[in-house]
Short mmCIF file of C-alpha atoms in Angstrom, two decimals:
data_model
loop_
_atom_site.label_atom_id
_atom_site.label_comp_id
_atom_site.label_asym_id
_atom_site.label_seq_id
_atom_site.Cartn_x
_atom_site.Cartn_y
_atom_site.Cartn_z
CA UNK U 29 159.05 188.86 177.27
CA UNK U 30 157.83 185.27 177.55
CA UNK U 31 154.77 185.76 175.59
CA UNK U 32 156.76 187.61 172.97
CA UNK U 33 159.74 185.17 172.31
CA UNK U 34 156.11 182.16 171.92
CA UNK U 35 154.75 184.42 169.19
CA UNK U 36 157.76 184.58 167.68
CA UNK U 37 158.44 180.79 168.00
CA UNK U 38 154.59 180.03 167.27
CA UNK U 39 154.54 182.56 163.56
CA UNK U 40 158.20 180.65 162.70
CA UNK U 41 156.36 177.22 163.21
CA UNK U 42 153.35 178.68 161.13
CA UNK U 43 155.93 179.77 158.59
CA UNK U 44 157.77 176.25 158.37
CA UNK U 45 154.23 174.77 158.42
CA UNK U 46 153.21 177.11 155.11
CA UNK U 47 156.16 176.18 153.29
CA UNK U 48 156.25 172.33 154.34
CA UNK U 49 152.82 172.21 152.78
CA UNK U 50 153.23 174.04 149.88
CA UNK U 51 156.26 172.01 149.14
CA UNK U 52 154.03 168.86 149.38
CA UNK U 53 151.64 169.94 147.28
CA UNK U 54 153.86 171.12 144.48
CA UNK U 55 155.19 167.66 145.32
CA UNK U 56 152.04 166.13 144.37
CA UNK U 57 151.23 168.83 141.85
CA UNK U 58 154.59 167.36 140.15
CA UNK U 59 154.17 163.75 140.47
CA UNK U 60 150.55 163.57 139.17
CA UNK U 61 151.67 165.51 135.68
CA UNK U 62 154.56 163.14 135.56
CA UNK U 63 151.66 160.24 136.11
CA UNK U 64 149.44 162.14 133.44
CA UNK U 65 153.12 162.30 131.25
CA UNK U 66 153.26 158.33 131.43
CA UNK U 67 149.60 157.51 130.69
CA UNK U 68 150.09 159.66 128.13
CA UNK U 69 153.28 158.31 126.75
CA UNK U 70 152.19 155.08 126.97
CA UNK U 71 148.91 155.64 125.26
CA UNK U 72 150.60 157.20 122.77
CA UNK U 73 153.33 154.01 122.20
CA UNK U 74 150.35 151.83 122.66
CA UNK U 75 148.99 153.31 119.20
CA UNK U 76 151.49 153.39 117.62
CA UNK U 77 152.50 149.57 117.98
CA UNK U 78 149.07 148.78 117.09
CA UNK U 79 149.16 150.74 114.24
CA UNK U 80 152.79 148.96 113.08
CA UNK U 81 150.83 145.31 113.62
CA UNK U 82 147.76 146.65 111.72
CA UNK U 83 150.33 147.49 108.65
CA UNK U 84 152.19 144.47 109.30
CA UNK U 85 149.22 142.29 108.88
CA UNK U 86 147.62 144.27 105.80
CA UNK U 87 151.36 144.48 104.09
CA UNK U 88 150.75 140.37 104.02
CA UNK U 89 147.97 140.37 102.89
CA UNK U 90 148.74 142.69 100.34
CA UNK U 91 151.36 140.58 98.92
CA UNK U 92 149.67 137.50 99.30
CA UNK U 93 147.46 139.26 96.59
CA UNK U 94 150.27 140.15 94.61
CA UNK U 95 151.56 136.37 94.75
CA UNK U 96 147.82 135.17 93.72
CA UNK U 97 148.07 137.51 90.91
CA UNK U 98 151.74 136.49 89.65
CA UNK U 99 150.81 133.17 89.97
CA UNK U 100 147.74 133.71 87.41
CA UNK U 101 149.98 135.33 85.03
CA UNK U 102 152.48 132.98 85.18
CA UNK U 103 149.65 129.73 84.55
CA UNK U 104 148.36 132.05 81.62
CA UNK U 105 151.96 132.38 79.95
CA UNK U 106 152.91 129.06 80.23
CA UNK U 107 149.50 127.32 78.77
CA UNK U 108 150.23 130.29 76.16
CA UNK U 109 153.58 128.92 74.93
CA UNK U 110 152.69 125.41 75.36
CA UNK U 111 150.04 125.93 72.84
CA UNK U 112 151.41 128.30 70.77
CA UNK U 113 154.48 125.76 70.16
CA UNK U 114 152.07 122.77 69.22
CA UNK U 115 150.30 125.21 66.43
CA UNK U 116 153.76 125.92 65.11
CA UNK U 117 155.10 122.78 65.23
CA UNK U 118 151.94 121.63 63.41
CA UNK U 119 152.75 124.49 60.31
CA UNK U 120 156.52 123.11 60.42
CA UNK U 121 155.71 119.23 60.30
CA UNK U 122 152.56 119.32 58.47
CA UNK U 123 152.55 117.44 54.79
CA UNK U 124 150.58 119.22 52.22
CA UNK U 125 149.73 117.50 49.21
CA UNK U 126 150.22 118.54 45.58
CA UNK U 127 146.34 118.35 45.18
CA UNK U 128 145.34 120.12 48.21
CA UNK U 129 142.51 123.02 47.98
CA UNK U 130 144.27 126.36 47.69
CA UNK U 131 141.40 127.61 49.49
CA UNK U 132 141.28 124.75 52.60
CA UNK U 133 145.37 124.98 52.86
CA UNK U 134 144.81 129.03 53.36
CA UNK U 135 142.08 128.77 55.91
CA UNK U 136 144.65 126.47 57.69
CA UNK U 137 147.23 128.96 57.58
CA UNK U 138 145.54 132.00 58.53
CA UNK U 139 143.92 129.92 61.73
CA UNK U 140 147.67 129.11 62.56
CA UNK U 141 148.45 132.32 61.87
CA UNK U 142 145.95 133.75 63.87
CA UNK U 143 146.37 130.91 67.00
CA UNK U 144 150.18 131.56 67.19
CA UNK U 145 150.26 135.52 66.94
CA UNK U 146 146.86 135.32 70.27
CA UNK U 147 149.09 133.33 72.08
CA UNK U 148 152.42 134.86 71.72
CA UNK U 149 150.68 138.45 72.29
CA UNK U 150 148.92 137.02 75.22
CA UNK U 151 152.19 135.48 76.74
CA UNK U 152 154.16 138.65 76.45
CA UNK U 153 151.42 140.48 77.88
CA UNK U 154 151.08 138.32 80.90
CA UNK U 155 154.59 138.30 80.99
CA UNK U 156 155.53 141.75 81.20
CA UNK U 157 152.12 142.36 83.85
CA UNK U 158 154.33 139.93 85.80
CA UNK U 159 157.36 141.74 85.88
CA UNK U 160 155.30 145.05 86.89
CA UNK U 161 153.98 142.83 89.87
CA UNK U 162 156.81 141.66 90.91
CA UNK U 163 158.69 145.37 90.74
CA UNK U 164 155.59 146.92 92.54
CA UNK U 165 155.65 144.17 95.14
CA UNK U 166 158.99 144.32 95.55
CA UNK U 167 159.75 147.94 95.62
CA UNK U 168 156.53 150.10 96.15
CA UNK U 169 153.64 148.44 98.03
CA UNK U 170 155.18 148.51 101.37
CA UNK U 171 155.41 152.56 101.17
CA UNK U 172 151.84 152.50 99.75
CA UNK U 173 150.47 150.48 102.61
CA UNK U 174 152.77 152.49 105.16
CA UNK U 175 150.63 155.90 104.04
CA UNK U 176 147.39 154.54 104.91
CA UNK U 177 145.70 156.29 107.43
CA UNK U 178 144.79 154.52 110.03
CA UNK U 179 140.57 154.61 108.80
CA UNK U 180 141.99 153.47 105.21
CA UNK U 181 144.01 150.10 106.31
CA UNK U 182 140.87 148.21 106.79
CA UNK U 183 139.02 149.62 103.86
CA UNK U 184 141.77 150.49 100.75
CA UNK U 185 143.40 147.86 99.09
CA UNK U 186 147.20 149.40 97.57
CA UNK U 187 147.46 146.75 95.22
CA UNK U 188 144.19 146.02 93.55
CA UNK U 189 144.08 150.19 93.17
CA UNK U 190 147.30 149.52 91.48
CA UNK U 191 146.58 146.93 89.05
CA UNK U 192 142.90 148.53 88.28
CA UNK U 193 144.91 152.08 87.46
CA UNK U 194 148.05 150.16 85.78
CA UNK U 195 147.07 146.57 84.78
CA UNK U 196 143.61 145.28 84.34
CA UNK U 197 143.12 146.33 80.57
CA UNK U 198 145.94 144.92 79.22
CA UNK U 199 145.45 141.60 81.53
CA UNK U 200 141.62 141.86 80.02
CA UNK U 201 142.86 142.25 76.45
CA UNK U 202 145.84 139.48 77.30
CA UNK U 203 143.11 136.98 78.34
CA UNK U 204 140.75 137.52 75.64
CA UNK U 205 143.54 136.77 73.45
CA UNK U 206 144.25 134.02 75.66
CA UNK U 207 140.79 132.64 75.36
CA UNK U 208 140.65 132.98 71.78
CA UNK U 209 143.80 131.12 71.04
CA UNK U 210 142.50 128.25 72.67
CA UNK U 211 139.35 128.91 70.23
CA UNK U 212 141.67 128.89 67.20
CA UNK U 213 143.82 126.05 68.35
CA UNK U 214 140.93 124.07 68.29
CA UNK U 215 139.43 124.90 64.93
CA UNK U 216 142.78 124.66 63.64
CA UNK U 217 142.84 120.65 65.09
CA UNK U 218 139.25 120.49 62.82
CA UNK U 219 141.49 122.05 59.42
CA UNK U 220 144.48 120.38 59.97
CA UNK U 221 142.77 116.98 59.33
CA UNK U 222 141.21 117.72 56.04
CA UNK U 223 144.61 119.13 54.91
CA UNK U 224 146.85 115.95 56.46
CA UNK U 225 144.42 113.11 55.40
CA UNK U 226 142.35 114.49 52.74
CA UNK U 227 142.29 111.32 51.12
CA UNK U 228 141.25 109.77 54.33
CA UNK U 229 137.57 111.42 54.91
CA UNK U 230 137.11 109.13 58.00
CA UNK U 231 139.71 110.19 59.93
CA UNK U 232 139.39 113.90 59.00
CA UNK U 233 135.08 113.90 59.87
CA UNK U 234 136.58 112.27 62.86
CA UNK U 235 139.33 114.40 63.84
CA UNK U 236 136.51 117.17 63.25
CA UNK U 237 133.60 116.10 65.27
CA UNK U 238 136.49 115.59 68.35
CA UNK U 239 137.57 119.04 67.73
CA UNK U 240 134.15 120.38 67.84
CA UNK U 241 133.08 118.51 70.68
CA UNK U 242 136.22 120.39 72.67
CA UNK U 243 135.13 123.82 71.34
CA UNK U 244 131.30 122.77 72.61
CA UNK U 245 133.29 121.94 76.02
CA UNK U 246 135.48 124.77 76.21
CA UNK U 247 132.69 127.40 75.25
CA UNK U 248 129.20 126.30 77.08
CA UNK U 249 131.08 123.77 79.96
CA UNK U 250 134.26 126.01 80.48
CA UNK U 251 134.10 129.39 79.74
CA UNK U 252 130.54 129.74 80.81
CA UNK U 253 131.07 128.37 84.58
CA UNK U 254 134.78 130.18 84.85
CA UNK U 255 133.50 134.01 82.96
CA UNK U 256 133.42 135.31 86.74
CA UNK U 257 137.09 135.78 86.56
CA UNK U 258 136.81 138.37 84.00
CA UNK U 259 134.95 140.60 86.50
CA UNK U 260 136.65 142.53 88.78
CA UNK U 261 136.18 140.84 92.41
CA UNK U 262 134.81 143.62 95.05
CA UNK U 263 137.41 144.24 98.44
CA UNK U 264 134.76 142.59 100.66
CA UNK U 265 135.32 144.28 104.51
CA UNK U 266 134.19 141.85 107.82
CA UNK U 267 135.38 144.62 109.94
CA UNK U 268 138.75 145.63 111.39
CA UNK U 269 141.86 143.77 112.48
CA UNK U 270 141.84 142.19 115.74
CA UNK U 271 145.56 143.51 117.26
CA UNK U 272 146.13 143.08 120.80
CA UNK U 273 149.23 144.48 122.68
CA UNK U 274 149.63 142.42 125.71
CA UNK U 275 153.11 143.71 126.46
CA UNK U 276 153.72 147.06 127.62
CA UNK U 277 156.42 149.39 125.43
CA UNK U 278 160.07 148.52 126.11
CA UNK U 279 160.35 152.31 125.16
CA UNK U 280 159.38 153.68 128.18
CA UNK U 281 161.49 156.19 129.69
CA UNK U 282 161.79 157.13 133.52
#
């Protein structure tokens, strides 16, 4: 009876022994996937705040660009009007005498002509490229840089995509006109001598030769040093954003 009622007592033990370990181990079993749950969590949240710096830091840079560009536009329209205005003013005040040249006094008014309509064409230009800068600036490069994948944020630039699909030929044809105004305003200084003091051929060969020393300047000193900016600068990559999270996720979630 003895040795019964111990075999019953030792196979309950054995039993209790079973389950105790099989609890533990599902206990373990349960807290290592909730370990693998966090690392993985956290991994993931890790990511993804690196990928919101990465954007935040390109979405500068991007405008910065955009500010750069505005800020060239703006330099282009004001020298526009400024000298625009003096080659009107010069039509409005000029004093023609009764014995001009027919021929000299139309030369100076098609050069005026011509000086005035480049640099009002090339002021509205750069003035409406400014306005589509500042709208796509304001309302659409921070979605474009937001649906970068993550290999594109180093390597694609949003904006200069934009302005090469949207911009650069009218900012091209708006600074050749630009560039020839100047051109014009200059050989309209030359004209406007010989039609002011024609009977002063002194002060027009003078007024000429000073005018045609500026076009030598502005032509072989000038525009020959500066033609670079005509040529579309190449997105030059030095390698990937430095980003380093040294706070964990205030997301986490026990």
């Amino acid at each position: 009876m003895e040795s019964i009622m111990e075999n019953l007592i030792g196979s309950y033990d054995q039993r209790n022994a079973k389950a105790w370990r099989d609890e533990d181990m599902t206990q373990r079993s349960q807290e290592l996937q909730w370990r693998q749950d966090d690392l993985r969590r956290e991994n993931e949240w890790r990511i993804e705040d690196i990928r919101r710096l990465r954007i935040q830091a390109k979405l500068e840079n991007e405008r910065r660009q955009a500010d750069t560009r505005a800020e060239q536009l703006s330099a282009i329209s004001e020298l526009g009007a400024l000298l625009g205005g003096f080659a009107l003013v010069s039509i409005i005040n000029v004093n023609v005498p009764e014995d001009i040249d027919l021929t000299l006094l139309a030369v100076y008014g098609c050069v005026s002509a011509l000086t005035i309509c480049c640099m009002v064409i090339s002021l509205i230009m750069c003035a409406i490229l400014l306005l589509a800068v500042t709208r796509y600036s304001a309302h659409e490069l921070e979605y474009d840089v937001r649906i970068l994948k993550d290999e594109e944020i180093d390597m694609d630039s949003p904006f200069h995509i934009w302005w090469l699909k949207k911009c650069e030929t009218d900012w091209s044809l708006g600074y050749l006109l630009f560039r020839t105004g100047v051109t014009l305003f200059l050989i309209e200084l030359a004209v406007v001598s010989w039609v002011q003091y024609n009977l002063y051929q002194t002060t027009s060969i003078s007024i000429s030769i000073v005018a045609a020393i500026g076009i030598l300047i502005w032509q072989f000193r000038i525009l020959s040093r500066w033609r670079y900016l005509m040529k579309l600068p190449a997105i030059e990559v030095h390698g990937p954003i430095d980003i380093t999270v040294t706070a964990a996720s205030p997301r986490r979630a026990h």
